[in-house]
GROMACS .gro file of C-alpha atoms in nm:
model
  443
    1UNK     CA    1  -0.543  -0.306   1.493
    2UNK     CA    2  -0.488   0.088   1.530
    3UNK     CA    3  -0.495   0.123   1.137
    4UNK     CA    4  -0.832  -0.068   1.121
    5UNK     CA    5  -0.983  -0.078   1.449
    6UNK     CA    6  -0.942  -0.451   1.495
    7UNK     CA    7  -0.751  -0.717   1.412
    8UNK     CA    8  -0.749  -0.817   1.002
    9UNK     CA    9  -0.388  -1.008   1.008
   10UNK     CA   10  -0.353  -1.373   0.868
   11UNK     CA   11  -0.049  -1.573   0.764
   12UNK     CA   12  -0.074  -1.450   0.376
   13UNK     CA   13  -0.172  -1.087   0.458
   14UNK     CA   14   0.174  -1.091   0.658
   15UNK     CA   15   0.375  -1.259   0.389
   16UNK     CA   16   0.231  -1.035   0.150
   17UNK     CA   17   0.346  -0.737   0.346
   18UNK     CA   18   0.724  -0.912   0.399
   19UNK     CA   19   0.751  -0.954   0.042
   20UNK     CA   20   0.629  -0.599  -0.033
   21UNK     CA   21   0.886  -0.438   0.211
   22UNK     CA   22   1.180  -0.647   0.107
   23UNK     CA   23   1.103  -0.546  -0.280
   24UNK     CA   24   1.101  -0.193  -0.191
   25UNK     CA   25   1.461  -0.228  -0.049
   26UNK     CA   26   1.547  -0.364  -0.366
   27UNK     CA   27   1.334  -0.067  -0.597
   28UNK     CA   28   1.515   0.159  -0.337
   29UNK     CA   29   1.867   0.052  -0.321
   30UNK     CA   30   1.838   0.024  -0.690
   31UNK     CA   31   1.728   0.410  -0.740
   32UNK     CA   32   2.085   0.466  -0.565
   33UNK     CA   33   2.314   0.289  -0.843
   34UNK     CA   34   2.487   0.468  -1.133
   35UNK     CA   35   2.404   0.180  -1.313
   36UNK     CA   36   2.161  -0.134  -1.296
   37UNK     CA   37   2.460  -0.394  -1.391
   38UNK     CA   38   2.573  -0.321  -1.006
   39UNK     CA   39   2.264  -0.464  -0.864
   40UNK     CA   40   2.407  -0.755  -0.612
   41UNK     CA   41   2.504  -1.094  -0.813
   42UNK     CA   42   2.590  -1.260  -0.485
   43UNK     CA   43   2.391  -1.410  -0.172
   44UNK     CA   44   2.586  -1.164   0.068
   45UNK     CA   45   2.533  -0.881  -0.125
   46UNK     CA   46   2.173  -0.936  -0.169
   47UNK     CA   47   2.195  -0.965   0.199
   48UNK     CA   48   2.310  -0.631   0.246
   49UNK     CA   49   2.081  -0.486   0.103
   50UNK     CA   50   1.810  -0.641   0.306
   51UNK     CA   51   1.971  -0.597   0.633
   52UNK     CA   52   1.987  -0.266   0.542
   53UNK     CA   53   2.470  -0.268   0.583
   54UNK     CA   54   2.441  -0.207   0.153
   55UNK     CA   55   2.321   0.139   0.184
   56UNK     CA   56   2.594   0.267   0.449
   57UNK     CA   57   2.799   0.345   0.153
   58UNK     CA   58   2.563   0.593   0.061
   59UNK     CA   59   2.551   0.728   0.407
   60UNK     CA   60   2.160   0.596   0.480
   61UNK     CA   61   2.104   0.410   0.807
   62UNK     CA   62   1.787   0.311   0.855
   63UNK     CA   63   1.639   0.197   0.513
   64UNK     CA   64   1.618  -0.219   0.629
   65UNK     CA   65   1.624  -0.253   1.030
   66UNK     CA   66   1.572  -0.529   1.249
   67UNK     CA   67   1.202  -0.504   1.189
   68UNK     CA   68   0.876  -0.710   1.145
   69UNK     CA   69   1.005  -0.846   0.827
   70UNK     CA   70   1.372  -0.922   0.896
   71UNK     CA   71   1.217  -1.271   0.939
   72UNK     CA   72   1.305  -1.382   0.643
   73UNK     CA   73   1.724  -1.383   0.734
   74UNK     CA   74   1.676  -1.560   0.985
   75UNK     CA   75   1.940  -1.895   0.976
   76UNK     CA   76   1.646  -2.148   0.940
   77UNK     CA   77   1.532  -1.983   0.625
   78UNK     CA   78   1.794  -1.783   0.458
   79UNK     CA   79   1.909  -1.952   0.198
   80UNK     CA   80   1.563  -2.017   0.057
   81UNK     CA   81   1.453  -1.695   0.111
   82UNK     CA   82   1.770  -1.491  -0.069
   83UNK     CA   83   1.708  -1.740  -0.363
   84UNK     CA   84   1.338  -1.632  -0.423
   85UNK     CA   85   1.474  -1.261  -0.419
   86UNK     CA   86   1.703  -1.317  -0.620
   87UNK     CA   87   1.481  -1.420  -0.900
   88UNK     CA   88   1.262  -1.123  -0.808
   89UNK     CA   89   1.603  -0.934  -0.876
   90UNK     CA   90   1.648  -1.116  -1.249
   91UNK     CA   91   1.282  -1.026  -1.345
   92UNK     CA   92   1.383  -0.661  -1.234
   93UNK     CA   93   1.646  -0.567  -1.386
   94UNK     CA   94   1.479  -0.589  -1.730
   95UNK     CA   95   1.306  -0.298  -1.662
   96UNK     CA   96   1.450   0.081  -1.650
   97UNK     CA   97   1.490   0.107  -1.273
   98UNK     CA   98   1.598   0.503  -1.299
   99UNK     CA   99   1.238   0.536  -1.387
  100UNK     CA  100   1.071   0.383  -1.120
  101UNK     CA  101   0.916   0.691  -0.873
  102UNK     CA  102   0.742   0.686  -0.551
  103UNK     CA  103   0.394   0.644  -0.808
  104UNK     CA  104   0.478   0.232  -0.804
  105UNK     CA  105   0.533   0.178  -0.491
  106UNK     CA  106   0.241   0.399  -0.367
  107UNK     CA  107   0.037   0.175  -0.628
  108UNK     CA  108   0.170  -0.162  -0.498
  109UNK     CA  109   0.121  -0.060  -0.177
  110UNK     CA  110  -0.279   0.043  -0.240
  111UNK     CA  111  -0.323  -0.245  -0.448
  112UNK     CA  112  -0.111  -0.542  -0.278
  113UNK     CA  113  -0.119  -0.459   0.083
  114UNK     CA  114  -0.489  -0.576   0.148
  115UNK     CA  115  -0.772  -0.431  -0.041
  116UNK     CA  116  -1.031  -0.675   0.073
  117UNK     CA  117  -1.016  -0.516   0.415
  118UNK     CA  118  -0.960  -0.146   0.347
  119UNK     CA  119  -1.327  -0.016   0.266
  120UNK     CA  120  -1.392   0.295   0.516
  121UNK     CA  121  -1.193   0.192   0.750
  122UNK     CA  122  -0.909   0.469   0.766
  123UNK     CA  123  -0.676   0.461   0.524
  124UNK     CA  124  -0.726   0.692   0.224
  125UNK     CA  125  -0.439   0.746  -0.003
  126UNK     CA  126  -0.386   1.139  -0.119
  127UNK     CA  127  -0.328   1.208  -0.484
  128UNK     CA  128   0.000   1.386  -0.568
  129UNK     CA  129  -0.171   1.623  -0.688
  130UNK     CA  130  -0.414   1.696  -0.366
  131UNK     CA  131  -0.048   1.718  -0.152
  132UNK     CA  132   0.098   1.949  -0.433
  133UNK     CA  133  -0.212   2.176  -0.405
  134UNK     CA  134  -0.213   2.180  -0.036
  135UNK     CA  135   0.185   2.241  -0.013
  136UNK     CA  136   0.133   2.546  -0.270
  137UNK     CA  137  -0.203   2.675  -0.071
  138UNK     CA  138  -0.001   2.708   0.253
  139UNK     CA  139   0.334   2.832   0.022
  140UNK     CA  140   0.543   2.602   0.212
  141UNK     CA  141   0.885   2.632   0.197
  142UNK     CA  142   1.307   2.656   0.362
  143UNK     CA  143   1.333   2.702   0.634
  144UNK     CA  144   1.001   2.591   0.787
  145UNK     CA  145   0.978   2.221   0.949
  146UNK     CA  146   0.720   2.053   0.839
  147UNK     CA  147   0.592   1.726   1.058
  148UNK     CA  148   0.312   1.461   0.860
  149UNK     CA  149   0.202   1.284   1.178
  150UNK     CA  150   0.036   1.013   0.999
  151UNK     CA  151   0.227   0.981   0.669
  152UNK     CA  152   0.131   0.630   0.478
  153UNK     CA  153   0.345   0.577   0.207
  154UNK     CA  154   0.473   0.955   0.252
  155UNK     CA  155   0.289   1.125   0.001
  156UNK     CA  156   0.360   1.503   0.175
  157UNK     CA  157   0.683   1.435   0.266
  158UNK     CA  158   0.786   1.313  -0.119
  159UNK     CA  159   0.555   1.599  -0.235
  160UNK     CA  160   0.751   1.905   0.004
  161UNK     CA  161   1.053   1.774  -0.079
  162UNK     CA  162   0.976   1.791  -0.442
  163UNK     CA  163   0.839   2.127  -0.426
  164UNK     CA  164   1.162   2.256  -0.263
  165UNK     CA  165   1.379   2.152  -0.543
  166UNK     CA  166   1.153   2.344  -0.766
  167UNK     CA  167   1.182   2.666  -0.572
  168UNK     CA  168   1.555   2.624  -0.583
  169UNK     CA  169   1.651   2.415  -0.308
  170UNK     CA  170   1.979   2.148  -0.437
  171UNK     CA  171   2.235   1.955  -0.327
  172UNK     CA  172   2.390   1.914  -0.022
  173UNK     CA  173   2.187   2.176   0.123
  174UNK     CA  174   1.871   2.011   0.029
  175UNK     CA  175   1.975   1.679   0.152
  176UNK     CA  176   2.063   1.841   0.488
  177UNK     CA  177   1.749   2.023   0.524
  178UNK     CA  178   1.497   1.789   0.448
  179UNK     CA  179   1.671   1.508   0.718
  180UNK     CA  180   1.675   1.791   1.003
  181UNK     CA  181   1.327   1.940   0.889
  182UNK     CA  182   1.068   1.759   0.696
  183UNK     CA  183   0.965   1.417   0.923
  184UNK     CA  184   0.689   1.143   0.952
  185UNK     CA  185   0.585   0.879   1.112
  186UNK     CA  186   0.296   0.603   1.087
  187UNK     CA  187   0.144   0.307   1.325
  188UNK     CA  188   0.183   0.108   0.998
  189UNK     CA  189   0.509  -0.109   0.966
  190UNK     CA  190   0.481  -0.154   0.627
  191UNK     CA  191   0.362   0.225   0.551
  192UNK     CA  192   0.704   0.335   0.726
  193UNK     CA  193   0.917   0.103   0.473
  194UNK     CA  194   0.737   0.222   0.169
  195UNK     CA  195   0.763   0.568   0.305
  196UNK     CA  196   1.143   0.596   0.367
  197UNK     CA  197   1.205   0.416   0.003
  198UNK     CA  198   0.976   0.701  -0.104
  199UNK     CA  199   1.179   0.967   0.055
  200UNK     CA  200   1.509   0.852  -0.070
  201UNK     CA  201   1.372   0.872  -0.405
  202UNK     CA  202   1.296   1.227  -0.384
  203UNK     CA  203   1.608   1.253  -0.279
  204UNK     CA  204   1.826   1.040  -0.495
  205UNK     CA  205   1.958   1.211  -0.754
  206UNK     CA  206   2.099   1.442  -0.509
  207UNK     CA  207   2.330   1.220  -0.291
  208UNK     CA  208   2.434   1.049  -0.573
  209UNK     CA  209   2.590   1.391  -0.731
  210UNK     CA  210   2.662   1.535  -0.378
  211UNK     CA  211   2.867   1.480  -0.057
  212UNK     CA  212   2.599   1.451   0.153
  213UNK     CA  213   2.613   1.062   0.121
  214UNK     CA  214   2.930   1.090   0.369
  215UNK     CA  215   2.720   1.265   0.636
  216UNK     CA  216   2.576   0.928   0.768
  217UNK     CA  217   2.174   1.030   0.794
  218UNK     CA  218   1.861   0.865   0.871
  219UNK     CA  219   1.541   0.907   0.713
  220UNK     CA  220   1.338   1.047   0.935
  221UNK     CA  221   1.029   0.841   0.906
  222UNK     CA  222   0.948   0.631   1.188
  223UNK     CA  223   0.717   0.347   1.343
  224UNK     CA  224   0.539   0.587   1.609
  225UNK     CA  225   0.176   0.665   1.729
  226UNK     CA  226   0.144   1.053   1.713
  227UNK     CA  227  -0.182   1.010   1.909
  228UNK     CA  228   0.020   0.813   2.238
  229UNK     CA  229  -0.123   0.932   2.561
  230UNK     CA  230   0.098   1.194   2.712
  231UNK     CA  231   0.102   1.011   3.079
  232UNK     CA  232   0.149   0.626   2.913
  233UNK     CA  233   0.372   0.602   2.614
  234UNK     CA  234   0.339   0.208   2.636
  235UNK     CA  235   0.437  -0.017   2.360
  236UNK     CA  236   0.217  -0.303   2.415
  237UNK     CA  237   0.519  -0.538   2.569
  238UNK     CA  238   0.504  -0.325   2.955
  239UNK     CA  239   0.781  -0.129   2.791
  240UNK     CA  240   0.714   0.217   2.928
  241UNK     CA  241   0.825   0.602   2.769
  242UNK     CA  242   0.870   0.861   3.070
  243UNK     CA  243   0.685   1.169   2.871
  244UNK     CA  244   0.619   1.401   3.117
  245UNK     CA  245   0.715   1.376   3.512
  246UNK     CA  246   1.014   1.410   3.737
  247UNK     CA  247   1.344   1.315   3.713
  248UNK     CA  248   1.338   1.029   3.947
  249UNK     CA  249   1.053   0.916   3.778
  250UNK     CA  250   1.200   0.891   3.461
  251UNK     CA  251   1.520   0.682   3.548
  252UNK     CA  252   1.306   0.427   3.739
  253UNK     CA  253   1.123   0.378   3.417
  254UNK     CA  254   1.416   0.316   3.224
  255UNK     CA  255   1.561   0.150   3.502
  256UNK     CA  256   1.205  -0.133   3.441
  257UNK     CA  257   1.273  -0.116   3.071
  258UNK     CA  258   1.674  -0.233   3.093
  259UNK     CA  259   1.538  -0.517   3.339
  260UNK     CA  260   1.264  -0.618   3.120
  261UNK     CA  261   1.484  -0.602   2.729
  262UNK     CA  262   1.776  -0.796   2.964
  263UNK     CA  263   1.533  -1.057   3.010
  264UNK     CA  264   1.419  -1.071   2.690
  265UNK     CA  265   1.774  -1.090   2.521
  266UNK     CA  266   1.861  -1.404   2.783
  267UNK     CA  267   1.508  -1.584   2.642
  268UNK     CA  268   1.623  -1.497   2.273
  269UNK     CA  269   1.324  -1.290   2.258
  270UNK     CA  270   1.494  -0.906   2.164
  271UNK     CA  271   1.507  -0.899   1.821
  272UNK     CA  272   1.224  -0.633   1.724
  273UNK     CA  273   1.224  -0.415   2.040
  274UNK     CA  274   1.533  -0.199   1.996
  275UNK     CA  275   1.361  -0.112   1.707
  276UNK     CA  276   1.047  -0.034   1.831
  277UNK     CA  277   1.156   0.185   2.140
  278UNK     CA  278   1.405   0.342   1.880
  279UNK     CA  279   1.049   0.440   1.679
  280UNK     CA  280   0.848   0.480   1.967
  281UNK     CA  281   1.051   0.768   2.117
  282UNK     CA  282   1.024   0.967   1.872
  283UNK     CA  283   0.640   1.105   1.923
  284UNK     CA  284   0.784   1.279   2.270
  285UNK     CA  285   1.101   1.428   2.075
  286UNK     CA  286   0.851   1.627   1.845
  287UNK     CA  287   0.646   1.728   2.109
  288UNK     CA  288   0.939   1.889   2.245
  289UNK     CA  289   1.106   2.054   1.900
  290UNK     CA  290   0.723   2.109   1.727
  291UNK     CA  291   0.741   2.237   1.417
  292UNK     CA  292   0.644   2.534   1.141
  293UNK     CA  293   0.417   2.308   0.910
  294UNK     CA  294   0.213   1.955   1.033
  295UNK     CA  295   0.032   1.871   0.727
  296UNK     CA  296  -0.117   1.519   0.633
  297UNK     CA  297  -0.414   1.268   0.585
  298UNK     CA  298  -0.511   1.177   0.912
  299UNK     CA  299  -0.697   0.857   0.959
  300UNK     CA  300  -1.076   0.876   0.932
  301UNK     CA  301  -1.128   0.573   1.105
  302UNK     CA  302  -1.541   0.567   1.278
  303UNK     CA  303  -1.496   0.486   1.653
  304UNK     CA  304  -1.782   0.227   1.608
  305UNK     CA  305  -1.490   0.023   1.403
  306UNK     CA  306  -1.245   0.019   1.704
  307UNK     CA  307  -1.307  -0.314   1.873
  308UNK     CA  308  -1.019  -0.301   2.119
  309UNK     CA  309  -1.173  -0.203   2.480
  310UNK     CA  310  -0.845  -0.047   2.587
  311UNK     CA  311  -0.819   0.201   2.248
  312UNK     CA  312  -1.180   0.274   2.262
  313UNK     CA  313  -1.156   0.383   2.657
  314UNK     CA  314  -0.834   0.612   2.516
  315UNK     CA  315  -0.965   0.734   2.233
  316UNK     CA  316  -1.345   0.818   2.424
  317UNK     CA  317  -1.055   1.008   2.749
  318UNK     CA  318  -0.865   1.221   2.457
  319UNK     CA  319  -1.203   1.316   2.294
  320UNK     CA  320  -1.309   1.507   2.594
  321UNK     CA  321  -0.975   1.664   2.684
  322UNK     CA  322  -1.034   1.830   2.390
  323UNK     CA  323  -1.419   1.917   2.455
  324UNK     CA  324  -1.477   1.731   2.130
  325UNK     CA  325  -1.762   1.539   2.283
  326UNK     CA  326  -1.956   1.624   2.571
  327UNK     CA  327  -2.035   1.377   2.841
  328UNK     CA  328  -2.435   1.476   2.778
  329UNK     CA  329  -2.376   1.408   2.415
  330UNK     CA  330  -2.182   1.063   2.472
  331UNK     CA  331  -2.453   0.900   2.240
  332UNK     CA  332  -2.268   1.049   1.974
  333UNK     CA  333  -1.948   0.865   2.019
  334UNK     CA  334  -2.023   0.632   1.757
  335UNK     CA  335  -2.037   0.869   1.490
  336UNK     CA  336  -1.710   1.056   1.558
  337UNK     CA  337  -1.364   0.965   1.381
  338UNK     CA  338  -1.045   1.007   1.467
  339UNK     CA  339  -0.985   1.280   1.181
  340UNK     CA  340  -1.061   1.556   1.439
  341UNK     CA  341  -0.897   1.395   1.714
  342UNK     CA  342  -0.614   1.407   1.537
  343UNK     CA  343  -0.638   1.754   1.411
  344UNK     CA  344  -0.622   1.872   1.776
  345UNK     CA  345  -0.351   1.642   1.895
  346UNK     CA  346  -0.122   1.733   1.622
  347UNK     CA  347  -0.197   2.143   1.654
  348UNK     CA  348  -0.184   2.059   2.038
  349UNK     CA  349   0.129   1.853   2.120
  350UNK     CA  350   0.352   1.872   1.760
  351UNK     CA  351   0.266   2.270   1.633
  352UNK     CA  352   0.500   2.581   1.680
  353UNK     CA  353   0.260   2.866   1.839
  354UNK     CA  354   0.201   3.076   1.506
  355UNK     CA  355   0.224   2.759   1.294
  356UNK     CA  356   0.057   2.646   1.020
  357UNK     CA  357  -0.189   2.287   0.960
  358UNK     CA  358  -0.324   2.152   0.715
  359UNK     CA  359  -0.518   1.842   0.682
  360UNK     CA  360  -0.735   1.638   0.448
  361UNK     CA  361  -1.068   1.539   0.618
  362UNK     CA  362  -1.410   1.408   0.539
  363UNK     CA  363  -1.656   1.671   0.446
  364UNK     CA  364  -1.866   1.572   0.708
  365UNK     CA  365  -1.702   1.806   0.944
  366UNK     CA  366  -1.792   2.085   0.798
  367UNK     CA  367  -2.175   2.006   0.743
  368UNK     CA  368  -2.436   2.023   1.019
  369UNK     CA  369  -2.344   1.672   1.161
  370UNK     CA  370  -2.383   1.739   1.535
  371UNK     CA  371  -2.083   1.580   1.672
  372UNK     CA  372  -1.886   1.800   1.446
  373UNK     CA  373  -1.981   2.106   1.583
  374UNK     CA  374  -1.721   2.187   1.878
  375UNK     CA  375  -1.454   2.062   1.640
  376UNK     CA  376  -1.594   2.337   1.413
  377UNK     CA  377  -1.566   2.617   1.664
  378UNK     CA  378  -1.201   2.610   1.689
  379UNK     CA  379  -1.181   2.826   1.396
  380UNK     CA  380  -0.994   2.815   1.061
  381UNK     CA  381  -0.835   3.015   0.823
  382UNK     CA  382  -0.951   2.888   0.504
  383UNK     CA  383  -1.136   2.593   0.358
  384UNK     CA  384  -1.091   2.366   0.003
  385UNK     CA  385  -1.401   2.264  -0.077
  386UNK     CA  386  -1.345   1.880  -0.288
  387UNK     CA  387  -1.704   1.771  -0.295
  388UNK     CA  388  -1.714   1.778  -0.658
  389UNK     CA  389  -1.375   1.644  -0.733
  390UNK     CA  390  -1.362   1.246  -0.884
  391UNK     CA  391  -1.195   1.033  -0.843
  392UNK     CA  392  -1.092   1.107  -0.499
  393UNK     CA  393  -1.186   0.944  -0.180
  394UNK     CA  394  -1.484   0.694  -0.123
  395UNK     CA  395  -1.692   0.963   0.073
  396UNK     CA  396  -1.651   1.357  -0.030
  397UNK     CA  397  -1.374   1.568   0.113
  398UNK     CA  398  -1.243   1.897   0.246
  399UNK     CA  399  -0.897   2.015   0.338
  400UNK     CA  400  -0.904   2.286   0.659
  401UNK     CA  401  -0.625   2.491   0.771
  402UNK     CA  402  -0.526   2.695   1.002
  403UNK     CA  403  -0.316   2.977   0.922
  404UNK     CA  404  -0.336   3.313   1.068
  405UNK     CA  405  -0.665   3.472   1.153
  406UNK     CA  406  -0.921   3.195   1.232
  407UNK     CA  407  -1.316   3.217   1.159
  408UNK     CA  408  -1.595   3.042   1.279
  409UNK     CA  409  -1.821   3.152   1.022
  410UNK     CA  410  -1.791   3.297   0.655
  411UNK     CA  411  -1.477   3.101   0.628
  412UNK     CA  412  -1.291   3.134   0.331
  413UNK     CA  413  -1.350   2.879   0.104
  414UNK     CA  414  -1.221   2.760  -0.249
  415UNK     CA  415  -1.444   2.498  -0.382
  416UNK     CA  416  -1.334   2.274  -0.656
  417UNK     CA  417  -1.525   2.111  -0.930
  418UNK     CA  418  -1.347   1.804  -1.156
  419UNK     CA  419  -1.418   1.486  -1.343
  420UNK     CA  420  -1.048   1.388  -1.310
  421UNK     CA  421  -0.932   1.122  -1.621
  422UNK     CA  422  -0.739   0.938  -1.335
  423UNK     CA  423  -0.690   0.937  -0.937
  424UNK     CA  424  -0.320   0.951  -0.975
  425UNK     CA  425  -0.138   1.267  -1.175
  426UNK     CA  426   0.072   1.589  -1.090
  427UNK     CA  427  -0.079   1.924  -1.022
  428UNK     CA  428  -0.011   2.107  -1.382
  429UNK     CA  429  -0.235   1.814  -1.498
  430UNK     CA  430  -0.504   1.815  -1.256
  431UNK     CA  431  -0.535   2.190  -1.328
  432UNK     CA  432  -0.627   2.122  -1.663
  433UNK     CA  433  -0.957   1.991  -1.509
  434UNK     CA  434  -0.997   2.151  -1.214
  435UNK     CA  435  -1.272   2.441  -1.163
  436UNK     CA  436  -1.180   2.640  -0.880
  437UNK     CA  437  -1.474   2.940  -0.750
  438UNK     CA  438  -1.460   3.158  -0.436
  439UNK     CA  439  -1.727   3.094  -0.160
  440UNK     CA  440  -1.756   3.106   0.263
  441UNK     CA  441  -1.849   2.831   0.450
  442UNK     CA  442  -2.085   2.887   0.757
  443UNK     CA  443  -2.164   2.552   0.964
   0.00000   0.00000   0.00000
């Protein structure tokens, strides 16, 4: 409902999604092997993997949890279930797993998840090459933290770590940085899933020639709204996050919450929330470590698409915190997004002061749309310009950042200009294509 405003689930969408997540274990733990004959020949082993115990011996804790889609181990259905995966397993290993990159499972994930319901509604899927020009705009690199508060199938956080093992990073070293510094997280179950696989891929050839499999790490991608109201933190079952307020406070909250998951574990009822207060936490953590770098593709979900009365009210409260919206100008409501909302939570709640952000947005906040304009006097640093650039996004583009001195007019602007053979490449391809000219931007 967050990712599209309202609720789109049915029965096949949801299997769809189970199978999806499950075969990413499998693509994942695979990517892990020294070779494909060690892929599991037994029930129990092809249960470890998708319980997630398989990749402890590689010192990864988190890839399968008791999640959403854990369903299918349950006692009822087991056997039947690790039987269909198994023949998933026999059609796979025909093919050359150690070539399989994150560019499958971001395709499966655009193409199978549900693209009947997608249209404008908020998920837009950046190019690699878009997140390697971004990455290389803001020269990101060790030691800065960098924090993708709304990271789909992980494109940024694939992309950064990529970049780092070009500019020298390796090893253990890399392995240690990346799980203490470069983090996501997304409202999306199956987003998170796809996104960890995609993080271990970056990073598998490493622990598989390192040490750093012994160190016992978690990816850090989680389940988590970055946009949670600072005085609620709720997680839709009355289970409550103290984020701000006394002491006292916060033990009588936790004190609710033990009360509440006790009950729940005497009516069999427990099995997903350990995971999602284990997620759910993690929003109030950042806010408390911030971080050098947030970078990202924020949703661009239209407010007129969020049917839930409860979202709408917190959405329409956050918007004038931030003197996005005036209350004279509440007419406007329906044509704002959540893009710029979530510009200024992120820069707001998850930023070092002196830090850097960088997101991709629709152009339209940068034209003379009206409720764009206080969003547009916050100043930036610099501007790309992707108006001309196809295939991209189903409405034109613009990446801002903030980076040192900030403008409110003449902004710095690079403005690109491409008819792109395909939406998915690298960035030493796209620049085969891609014009790039110097201009300002005034709103």
């Amino acid at each position: 409902s967050k990712v599209y405003g309202s609720d789109i689930t049915t029965d096949e969408l949801f299997i769809r999604h189970t199978y999806l997540a499950q075969f990413t274990r499998l693509i994942g733990y695979a990517s892990l092997l020294n070779r494909q004959s060690d892929m599991p020949d037994k029930y129990e082993e092809l249960e470890a993997i998708l319980d997630g115990t398989a990749f402890e011996q590689f010192g990864i804790g988190n890839i399968s949890e008791n999640d959403f889609y854990s369903w299918v181990l349950l006692p009822e259905i087991r056997d039947e279930a690790l039987s269909a995966f198994f023949t998933l397993i026999n059609h796979l290993i025909v093919y050359d797993l150690k070539q399989i990159d994150q560019d499958l499972l971001k395709q499966l994930y655009q193409n199978l998840v549900d693209p009947t319901t997608r249209h404008d509604l908020g998920e837009y899927y950046t190019p690699d090459w878009l997140a390697e020009l971004i990455l290389h705009e803001i020269d990101y690199n060790a030691p800065k933290s960098l924090y993708d508060p709304a990271c789909g199938s992980g494109t940024f956080l694939f992309t950064a770590i990529k970049r780092l093992i070009k500019l020298g990073v390796q090893g253990e070293a890399l392995v240690k940085f990346c799980m203490n510094n470069i983090m996501g997280t997304d409202v999306h179950p199956l987003a998170v899933t796809i996104a960890r696989v995609n993080y271990l891929l970056a990073l598998s050839k490493e622990m598989q020639t390192t040490s750093a499999h012994r160190q016992g790490y978690s990816i850090p991608v989680y389940m988590a709204d970055a946009m949670i109201k600072p005085e609620q933190g709720q997680s839709g079952v009355s289970l409550q996050l103290p984020i701000n307020g006394e002491h006292s406070e916060a033990s009588q909250i936790w004190r609710r919450n033990f009360i509440l998951l006790t009950d729940l574990k005497s009516q069999d009822r427990n099995g997903i929330w350990a995971y999602i207060l284990k997620n759910l936490m993690r929003p109030m953590i950042f806010a408390q470590d911030k971080f050098d770098v947030i970078v990202g593709n924020p949703p661009w979900l239209s407010y007129r698409y969020i049917r839930n009365a409860d979202y709408q009210q917190d959405v329409k409260t956050i918007y004038q915190h931030y003197n996005l919206i005036s209350k004279k100008d509440v007419k406007l409501f329906t044509q704002m997004d959540l893009s710029t909302l979530f510009f200024m939570i992120a820069r707001d709640r998850y930023l070092k002061a002196g830090g850097t952000i960088a997101f991709v947005m629709p152009r339209a906040v940068i034209t003379g749309a009206k409720q764009h304009r206080p969003f547009q006097q916050i100043g930036f640093s610099r501007i790309l310009d992707m108006e001309k650039v196809t295939p991209l996004f189903n409405v034109p583009s613009c990446v801002m950042i903030q980076q040192g001195t900030l403008y409110t007019d003449k902004i710095p602007t690079k403005t690109y200009k491409a008819k792109l053979p395909k939406h998915e490449m690298e960035l030493d391809e796209a620049r085969l294509f891609l014009l790039e000219r110097d201009s300002q931007t005034s709103f």
